[in-house]
GROMACS .gro file of C-alpha atoms in nm:
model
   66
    1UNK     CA    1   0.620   0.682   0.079
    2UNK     CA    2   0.451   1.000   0.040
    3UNK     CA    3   0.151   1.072  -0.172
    4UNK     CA    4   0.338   1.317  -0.395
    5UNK     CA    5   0.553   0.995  -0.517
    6UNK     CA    6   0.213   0.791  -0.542
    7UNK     CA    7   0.047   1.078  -0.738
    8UNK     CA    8   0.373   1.089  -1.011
    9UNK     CA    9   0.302   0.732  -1.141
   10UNK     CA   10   0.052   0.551  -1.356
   11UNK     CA   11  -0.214   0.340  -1.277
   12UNK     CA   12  -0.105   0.052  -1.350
   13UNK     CA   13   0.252   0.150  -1.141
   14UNK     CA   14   0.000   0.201  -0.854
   15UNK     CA   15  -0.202  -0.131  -0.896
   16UNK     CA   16   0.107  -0.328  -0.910
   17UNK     CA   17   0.235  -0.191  -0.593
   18UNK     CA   18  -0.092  -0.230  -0.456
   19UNK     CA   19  -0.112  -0.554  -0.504
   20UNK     CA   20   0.306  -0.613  -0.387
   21UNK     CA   21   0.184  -0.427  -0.075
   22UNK     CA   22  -0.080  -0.627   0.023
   23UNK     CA   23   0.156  -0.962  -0.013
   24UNK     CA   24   0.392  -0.756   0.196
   25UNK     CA   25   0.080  -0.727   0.456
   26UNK     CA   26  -0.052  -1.066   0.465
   27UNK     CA   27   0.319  -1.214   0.516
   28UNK     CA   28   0.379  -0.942   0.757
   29UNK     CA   29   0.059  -1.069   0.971
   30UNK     CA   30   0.170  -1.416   0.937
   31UNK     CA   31   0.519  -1.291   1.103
   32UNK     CA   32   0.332  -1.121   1.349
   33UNK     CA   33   0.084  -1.438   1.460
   34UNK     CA   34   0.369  -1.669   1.471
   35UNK     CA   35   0.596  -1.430   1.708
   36UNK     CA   36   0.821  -1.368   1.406
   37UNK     CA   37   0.763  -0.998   1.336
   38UNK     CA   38   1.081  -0.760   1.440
   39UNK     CA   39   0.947  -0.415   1.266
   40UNK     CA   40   0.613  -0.367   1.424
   41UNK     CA   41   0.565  -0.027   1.290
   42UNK     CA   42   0.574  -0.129   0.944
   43UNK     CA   43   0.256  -0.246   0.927
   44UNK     CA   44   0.124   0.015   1.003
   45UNK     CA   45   0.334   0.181   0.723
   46UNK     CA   46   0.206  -0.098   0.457
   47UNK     CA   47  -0.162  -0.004   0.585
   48UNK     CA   48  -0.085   0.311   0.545
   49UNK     CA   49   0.036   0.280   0.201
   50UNK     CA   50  -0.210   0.056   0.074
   51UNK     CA   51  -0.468   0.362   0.222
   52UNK     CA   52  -0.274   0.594  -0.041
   53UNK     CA   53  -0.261   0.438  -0.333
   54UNK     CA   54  -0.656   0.339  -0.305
   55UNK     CA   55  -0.726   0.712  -0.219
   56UNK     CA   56  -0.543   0.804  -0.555
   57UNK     CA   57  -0.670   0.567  -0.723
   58UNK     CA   58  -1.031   0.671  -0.657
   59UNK     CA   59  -0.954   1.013  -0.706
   60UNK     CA   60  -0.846   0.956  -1.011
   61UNK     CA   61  -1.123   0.708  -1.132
   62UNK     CA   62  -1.394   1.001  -1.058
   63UNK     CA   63  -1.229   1.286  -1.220
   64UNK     CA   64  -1.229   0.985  -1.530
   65UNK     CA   65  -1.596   0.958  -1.492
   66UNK     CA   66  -1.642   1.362  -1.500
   0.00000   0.00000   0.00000
């Protein structure tokens, strides 16, 4: 996804998919550990993503504290 998309919902959108993400990441690792894992490259997407959102996130948490 790209950060314009992140940037267009709330908070709470973001924290929810933050928190589906990183499910998506720890069953993702299990795949990978247990020679499961067919996509590699999304996990690096789902890092990625997880990166963005947090970024936003804080941005958005500062210019609240301003």
């Amino acid at each position: 996804m790209k950060p314009a998309d992140f940037r267009t919902k709330s908070s709470d959108e973001l924290n929810d998919q933050l928190l589906a993400l990183k499910k998506e990441q720890f069953n993702l690792r299990f795949q990978k550990a247990s020679g499961q894992l067919e996509n590699t490259a999304r996990v690096g997407q789902v890092r990625r993503d997880i990166a963005r959102i947090k970024t936003i996130l804080g941005e958005r948490a500062r210019s609240a504290a301003n």
